Coordinates of C-alpha atoms in Angstrom, one line a residue:
M416 CA -19.0 5.4 37.7
M417 CA -21.9 7.5 36.5
E418 CA -19.8 10.7 36.8
C419 CA -17.1 9.1 34.6
R420 CA -19.7 8.2 32.0
S421 CA -21.2 11.7 32.1
N422 CA -17.7 13.1 31.3
C423 CA -17.4 11.0 28.2
R424 CA -16.1 13.1 25.3
A425 CA -15.3 12.6 21.6
T426 CA -11.6 12.6 20.8
V427 CA -8.9 11.1 18.6
I428 CA -6.7 8.4 20.2
E429 CA -3.6 6.5 19.0
I430 CA -2.8 3.0 20.1
Q431 CA 0.8 2.7 21.3
K432 CA 0.8 -1.0 22.3
I433 CA -1.5 -4.0 22.3
L434 CA -1.0 -5.4 25.7
D435 CA -3.3 -8.5 25.5
H436 CA -6.6 -9.6 24.1
Q437 CA -8.4 -6.6 25.6
R438 CA -6.0 -4.0 26.9
M439 CA -4.1 -1.3 25.0
E440 CA -1.8 1.4 25.9
C441 CA -3.0 4.6 24.2
I442 CA -2.5 8.4 24.0
D443 CA -5.1 11.1 23.5
L444 CA -4.0 13.1 20.4
L445 CA -6.0 16.1 21.6
E446 CA -4.4 16.0 25.0
P447 CA -1.0 14.3 24.5
E448 CA 0.5 16.1 27.5
K449 CA -1.6 13.9 29.8
G450 CA 0.4 10.9 28.8
S451 CA -0.7 7.3 28.1
F452 CA -3.7 5.4 29.6
I453 CA -5.0 1.9 29.5
L454 CA -7.9 1.3 27.2
I455 CA -10.0 -1.9 27.7
D456 CA -12.0 -3.0 24.6
R457 CA -11.8 -6.5 23.3
T458 CA -13.2 -5.7 19.8
T459 CA -10.7 -2.9 19.2
A460 CA -7.8 -4.9 20.6
A461 CA -8.7 -7.8 18.2
R462 CA -8.9 -5.7 15.1
S463 CA -6.1 -3.1 15.7
V464 CA -2.3 -2.9 15.5
R465 CA 0.1 -0.3 17.0
F466 CA -0.3 3.3 15.9
T467 CA -4.0 2.8 14.8
R468 CA -5.8 6.1 15.2
L469 CA -9.5 6.2 16.2
L470 CA -12.1 8.9 16.3
S471 CA -14.4 7.8 19.2
W472 CA -16.1 8.7 22.4
L473 CA -13.9 8.0 25.4
A474 CA -14.7 7.7 29.1
H475 CA -11.9 7.6 31.7
Y476 CA -12.4 5.6 34.9
P477 CA -10.0 5.5 37.9
Y478 CA -7.8 2.7 36.6
F479 CA -8.7 2.3 32.9
S480 CA -10.6 3.8 30.0
R481 CA -13.4 2.6 27.8
L482 CA -14.8 3.5 24.3
A483 CA -18.4 4.4 24.1
N484 CA -18.5 2.9 20.6
N485 CA -16.1 1.0 18.4
G486 CA -14.7 4.2 16.9
V487 CA -13.9 5.1 13.3
E488 CA -10.4 4.5 12.2
V489 CA -8.6 7.5 10.7
P490 CA -6.5 6.2 7.8
D491 CA -2.9 7.4 7.7
F492 CA -3.3 8.9 4.2
V493 CA -6.0 11.3 5.5
F494 CA -4.8 11.8 9.1
A495 CA -2.9 15.1 8.7
E496 CA -5.6 16.7 6.6
F497 CA -8.3 15.5 9.0
M498 CA -6.5 16.9 12.1
E499 CA -5.8 20.2 10.3
T500 CA -9.4 20.6 9.3
L501 CA -10.6 19.7 12.9
R502 CA -8.2 22.3 14.5
D503 CA -9.0 25.0 11.9
S504 CA -12.8 24.5 12.3
F505 CA -12.4 24.6 16.1
R506 CA -10.4 27.8 16.0
K507 CA -13.1 29.5 13.9
E508 CA -15.8 28.4 16.3
R509 CA -13.8 29.4 19.3
R510 CA -13.8 33.0 18.1
K511 CA -17.5 33.0 18.8
H512 CA -17.4 31.0 22.0
K513 CA -14.3 31.8 24.0
E514 CA -14.8 29.0 26.6
L515 CA -15.3 26.2 24.0
A516 CA -13.0 23.2 24.4
I517 CA -11.9 21.2 21.4
K518 CA -13.3 18.0 22.7
D519 CA -16.7 19.6 23.4
Y520 CA -16.6 21.0 19.8
L521 CA -15.8 17.6 18.4
S522 CA -18.5 15.9 20.5
E523 CA -21.1 18.4 19.3
N524 CA -20.0 17.7 15.7
F525 CA -19.1 14.1 15.9
G526 CA -21.2 13.0 12.9
V527 CA -19.7 15.8 10.8
F528 CA -16.2 14.6 11.4
C529 CA -17.1 11.0 10.8
D530 CA -18.3 12.0 7.4
L531 CA -15.1 14.0 6.9
I532 CA -13.0 10.8 7.3
Y533 CA -15.2 9.1 4.7
D534 CA -15.1 12.1 2.3
L535 CA -11.4 12.6 2.5
S536 CA -10.7 8.8 2.1
R537 CA -12.9 8.8 -1.0
E538 CA -11.3 11.9 -2.5
K539 CA -7.7 10.7 -1.8
N540 CA -8.4 7.2 -3.3
I541 CA -9.8 8.8 -6.5
A542 CA -6.9 11.2 -6.8
A543 CA -4.3 8.4 -6.3
L544 CA -6.0 6.1 -8.8
K545 CA -6.2 8.9 -11.5
A546 CA -2.5 9.6 -11.1
M547 CA -1.5 5.9 -11.3
D548 CA -0.1 4.2 -14.4
L549 CA -2.2 1.1 -14.2
H550 CA -3.1 0.1 -17.7
Q551 CA -3.9 -3.3 -19.3
C552 CA -1.9 -3.1 -22.5
K553 CA -2.2 -5.8 -25.1
A554 CA -0.7 -6.0 -28.6
I555 CA -1.4 -8.7 -31.2
Y556 CA 1.2 -9.3 -33.9
K557 CA 0.6 -11.3 -37.0
I558 CA 3.4 -13.7 -37.9
T559 CA 4.7 -12.5 -41.3
G560 CA 8.1 -14.3 -41.3
S561 CA 9.6 -17.4 -39.7
Y562 CA 7.7 -19.0 -36.9
A563 CA 10.8 -21.1 -36.0
D564 CA 13.0 -18.0 -35.7
I565 CA 10.4 -16.4 -33.4
K566 CA 10.2 -19.4 -31.1
K567 CA 14.0 -19.8 -31.1
I568 CA 14.3 -16.2 -29.8
L569 CA 11.7 -16.8 -27.1
D570 CA 13.4 -20.1 -26.1
T571 CA 16.9 -18.8 -25.9
K572 CA 16.8 -15.2 -24.9
P573 CA 17.2 -14.7 -21.1
D574 CA 14.4 -12.1 -21.3
F575 CA 11.8 -14.9 -21.7
E576 CA 11.0 -17.8 -19.5
K577 CA 8.6 -20.6 -20.5
R578 CA 5.6 -21.1 -18.2
K579 CA 2.2 -22.8 -18.0
R580 CA -0.9 -21.2 -19.4
Y581 CA -2.9 -19.1 -17.0
P582 CA -6.6 -20.2 -16.7
E583 CA -7.8 -16.9 -18.2
E584 CA -5.6 -17.2 -21.3
E585 CA -6.7 -18.6 -24.6
N586 CA -6.2 -22.3 -24.9
V587 CA -4.9 -23.1 -28.5
S588 CA -3.3 -26.3 -29.6
G589 CA 0.4 -25.8 -30.3
A590 CA 0.5 -22.5 -28.3
H591 CA 3.5 -21.6 -26.1
Y592 CA 3.4 -19.3 -23.1
Y593 CA 6.2 -17.2 -21.6
S594 CA 6.9 -14.7 -18.8
W595 CA 8.7 -11.6 -20.1
L596 CA 11.3 -10.8 -17.4
R597 CA 13.5 -7.7 -16.8
R598 CA 16.8 -9.4 -17.6
G599 CA 19.0 -9.6 -20.6
Q600 CA 18.3 -6.7 -22.9
S601 CA 15.0 -6.0 -21.1
K602 CA 16.8 -5.1 -17.9
A603 CA 17.4 -1.7 -19.5
L604 CA 13.9 -0.7 -18.5
E605 CA 15.0 -0.6 -14.8
K606 CA 17.2 2.4 -15.3
D607 CA 14.0 4.5 -15.6
M608 CA 12.3 2.8 -12.6
P609 CA 12.5 3.7 -8.9
L610 CA 15.5 2.2 -7.0
H611 CA 13.4 -0.3 -5.1
F612 CA 12.2 -1.8 -8.4
Q613 CA 15.7 -2.4 -9.6
H614 CA 17.4 -5.8 -9.3
K615 CA 21.2 -5.5 -9.4
D616 CA 22.0 -9.1 -8.3
E617 CA 19.5 -11.6 -9.6
S618 CA 20.9 -14.4 -7.5
K619 CA 20.1 -12.5 -4.3
E620 CA 17.3 -10.1 -5.3
G621 CA 15.3 -12.1 -7.8
V622 CA 14.2 -10.6 -11.1
G623 CA 11.5 -8.1 -12.0
T624 CA 8.8 -8.8 -14.6
M625 CA 7.7 -7.1 -17.8
G626 CA 4.6 -9.0 -18.7
N627 CA 3.4 -12.1 -20.6
V628 CA 3.9 -13.4 -24.1
S629 CA 1.8 -16.0 -25.9
L630 CA 2.9 -17.5 -29.1
F631 CA 0.2 -19.0 -31.3
P632 CA 0.7 -20.7 -34.7
D633 CA -0.4 -17.5 -36.5
R634 CA 0.3 -14.7 -34.1
L635 CA 2.2 -13.4 -31.0
V636 CA 0.4 -11.6 -28.2
I637 CA 2.1 -9.5 -25.5
E638 CA 0.4 -8.1 -22.4
V639 CA 1.8 -5.7 -19.8
F640 CA 0.2 -3.5 -17.1
T641 CA 1.7 -0.1 -17.4
K642 CA 2.2 2.3 -20.3
Q643 CA 5.8 2.7 -19.5
K644 CA 6.3 -1.1 -19.9
Y645 CA 4.2 -1.1 -23.0
A646 CA 6.2 1.5 -24.8
F647 CA 9.4 -0.3 -23.9
A648 CA 7.9 -3.7 -24.9
K649 CA 6.9 -2.6 -28.4
T650 CA 10.3 -1.2 -29.0
M651 CA 11.9 -4.5 -27.9
V652 CA 9.5 -6.5 -30.1
G653 CA 10.9 -4.6 -33.1
K654 CA 14.5 -5.3 -32.0
F655 CA 14.0 -9.0 -31.2
F656 CA 11.7 -10.1 -34.1
G657 CA 12.1 -7.4 -36.8
E658 CA 10.1 -8.2 -40.0
N659 CA 8.9 -11.6 -38.6
L660 CA 6.0 -9.7 -36.9
K661 CA 3.6 -7.0 -38.0
L662 CA 1.3 -5.2 -35.5
Q663 CA -2.2 -6.2 -36.2
N664 CA -4.2 -4.9 -33.2
E665 CA -3.7 -3.3 -29.8
A666 CA -5.8 -2.2 -26.9
V667 CA -5.0 -0.1 -23.8
V668 CA -7.4 -0.1 -20.9
D669 CA -7.0 2.4 -18.1
L670 CA -7.7 0.1 -15.1
A671 CA -7.0 2.9 -12.6
K672 CA -9.6 5.1 -14.2
Q673 CA -12.1 2.2 -14.0
Q674 CA -11.5 1.8 -10.3
A675 CA -11.7 5.6 -9.7
A676 CA -15.1 5.5 -11.5
K677 CA -16.3 2.7 -9.2
I678 CA -15.3 4.9 -6.1
E679 CA -17.2 7.9 -7.6
D680 CA -20.2 5.8 -8.3
N681 CA -20.4 3.8 -5.0
Y682 CA -17.6 4.0 -2.5
E683 CA -19.1 1.5 -0.1
D684 CA -19.3 -1.2 -2.7
Y685 CA -15.7 -0.4 -3.7
V686 CA -14.5 -0.8 -0.1
Q687 CA -16.4 -4.1 0.2
E688 CA -14.8 -5.4 -3.0
R689 CA -11.3 -4.6 -1.6
I690 CA -12.1 -6.4 1.6
L691 CA -13.3 -9.5 -0.2
E692 CA -10.2 -9.4 -2.5
K693 CA -7.9 -9.2 0.5
E694 CA -9.7 -12.2 2.2
E695 CA -9.4 -14.2 -1.0
S696 CA -5.8 -13.4 -1.6
G697 CA -5.0 -14.5 1.9
S698 CA -6.3 -18.0 1.2
K699 CA -4.0 -18.8 -1.7
D700 CA -2.3 -22.2 -1.7
I701 CA 1.2 -21.1 -0.9
P702 CA 2.6 -22.8 2.2
I703 CA 3.0 -20.2 4.9
E704 CA 6.6 -21.2 5.5
I705 CA 7.5 -20.4 1.9
E706 CA 5.5 -17.2 1.8
R707 CA 7.1 -16.1 5.1
E708 CA 10.6 -16.7 3.8
L709 CA 10.0 -14.9 0.5
L710 CA 8.5 -11.9 2.2
Q711 CA 11.2 -11.7 4.8
K712 CA 13.8 -11.6 2.1
T713 CA 11.8 -9.0 0.1
H714 CA 11.5 -6.8 3.2
K715 CA 15.2 -7.1 4.0
R716 CA 16.1 -6.0 0.5
H717 CA 13.5 -3.2 0.4
Y718 CA 14.5 -1.6 3.7
T719 CA 18.2 -1.9 2.9
I720 CA 17.6 0.3 -0.2
F721 CA 15.0 2.4 1.7
L722 CA 17.6 3.7 4.3
D723 CA 19.5 5.5 1.6
E724 CA 16.7 6.3 -0.9
K725 CA 15.3 9.8 -1.3
I726 CA 11.8 9.8 0.0
P727 CA 9.2 12.4 -1.2
A728 CA 7.5 12.4 2.2
L729 CA 10.8 13.6 3.7
D730 CA 11.3 16.4 1.2
D731 CA 13.5 14.0 -0.9
M732 CA 15.9 13.4 2.0
T733 CA 17.0 9.9 2.8
P734 CA 15.8 8.3 6.1
R735 CA 19.4 8.3 7.4
A736 CA 19.7 12.1 6.7
A737 CA 16.3 12.8 8.2
A738 CA 17.2 10.9 11.3
A739 CA 20.1 13.2 11.8
D740 CA 18.0 16.4 11.3
P741 CA 16.0 17.4 14.4
Q742 CA 13.5 19.3 12.3
M743 CA 12.8 16.3 10.1
R744 CA 12.7 13.7 12.9
P745 CA 9.0 14.1 13.6
R746 CA 8.2 13.5 10.0
L747 CA 10.5 10.4 9.9
I748 CA 8.7 9.1 13.0
E749 CA 5.3 9.5 11.4
L750 CA 6.5 7.8 8.2
M751 CA 8.0 4.8 10.2
K752 CA 4.7 4.5 12.2
Q753 CA 2.9 4.0 8.9
H754 CA 5.5 1.4 7.8
L755 CA 5.2 -0.4 11.2
K756 CA 1.4 -0.4 11.0
G757 CA 1.4 -2.1 7.6
I758 CA 4.0 -4.7 8.7
E759 CA 2.2 -5.5 12.0
R760 CA -1.1 -5.8 10.1
Q761 CA 0.4 -8.4 7.8
N762 CA 1.9 -10.2 10.8
K763 CA -1.5 -10.1 12.6
D764 CA -3.5 -11.4 9.6
R765 CA -1.0 -13.9 8.2
E766 CA 1.6 -14.7 10.9
L767 CA 4.5 -13.7 8.7
G768 CA 7.0 -12.8 11.4
L769 CA 8.2 -9.6 9.6
N770 CA 10.4 -7.4 11.7
I771 CA 12.2 -4.1 10.9
D772 CA 13.7 -3.5 14.4
W773 CA 17.1 -3.4 12.7
V774 CA 15.9 -0.4 10.5
L775 CA 14.7 1.4 13.7
D776 CA 18.2 0.8 15.2
E777 CA 19.8 2.3 12.1
L778 CA 17.6 5.4 12.4
S779 CA 18.0 5.7 16.2
L780 CA 14.2 5.2 16.6
S781 CA 14.2 2.8 19.5
E782 CA 11.1 4.5 20.9
L783 CA 9.1 2.8 18.1
K784 CA 10.1 -0.7 19.1

């Protein structure tokens, strides 16, 4: 027993299966040729899903293995760069010390590589947010013509659907509130959107949203959350309402830039905010049966499109094409592991019963079931 503990080394593991409340089937990504082993750790089993990767200290015993700490999860979006940095750093050090093993090197520099995960995650999050079109765009139009004509358009055009006032919206007597939907003339926006955001059959696929419209006695306010939608919305306001409205004021707030600044200022607080938001969003008053049915339909539609959609991570090949290409197959497997992780996390947290085994069958990836 003491000998096993003394041979404890730092490594990177990947969970292949959660067997029960404490046992997991895992592989060592620094020694994959040794095959799978059984890891016993209740804390890790409770918080993990398949294909979770951990940087941790690992001790092998005759019939099972144990972690010497809870481990640090290596997020998917930094995993490739993390492993490349680890291997490159090890190769440089090995030129000086020919007998050095990668696990010994990692053990000696464990804190450095824990920090690397943190730094890479922070940098990638900042870069992703700065590249994102997430803008709160609001335009206020003064009513210069017929209020009745404006309301008639909002009440009769399929682009608009009456709704209740949101709590954060201004409460004015005689005001009317609408959702602006991507149907009618506004459906034209979808031709410039990715395929999975397009809705060809509203009866089966639902309808996408543009934003919100508020009609007050003296003004009309529109609010959307991307610059792309905002440019389109202003054009459509001109077409729908013409001289009945005159732009009075507008504001565009870069929400993504604000979030990126939060990360740069204090990444720990940002992460805690995201955790709290996730917990609060999970307690919404939607019956689980309805949420489950809606998400299952959404996933079915999404993955039906996904199979034949060009994917940047696959060099713009479709998943079907990548499945037939031996050179692309490893990248397809990695991509689908990430998808499965996300789905199984949702199932674990909210019991949604989402399943994409049929997608794995289409791609001949039965090994991921």
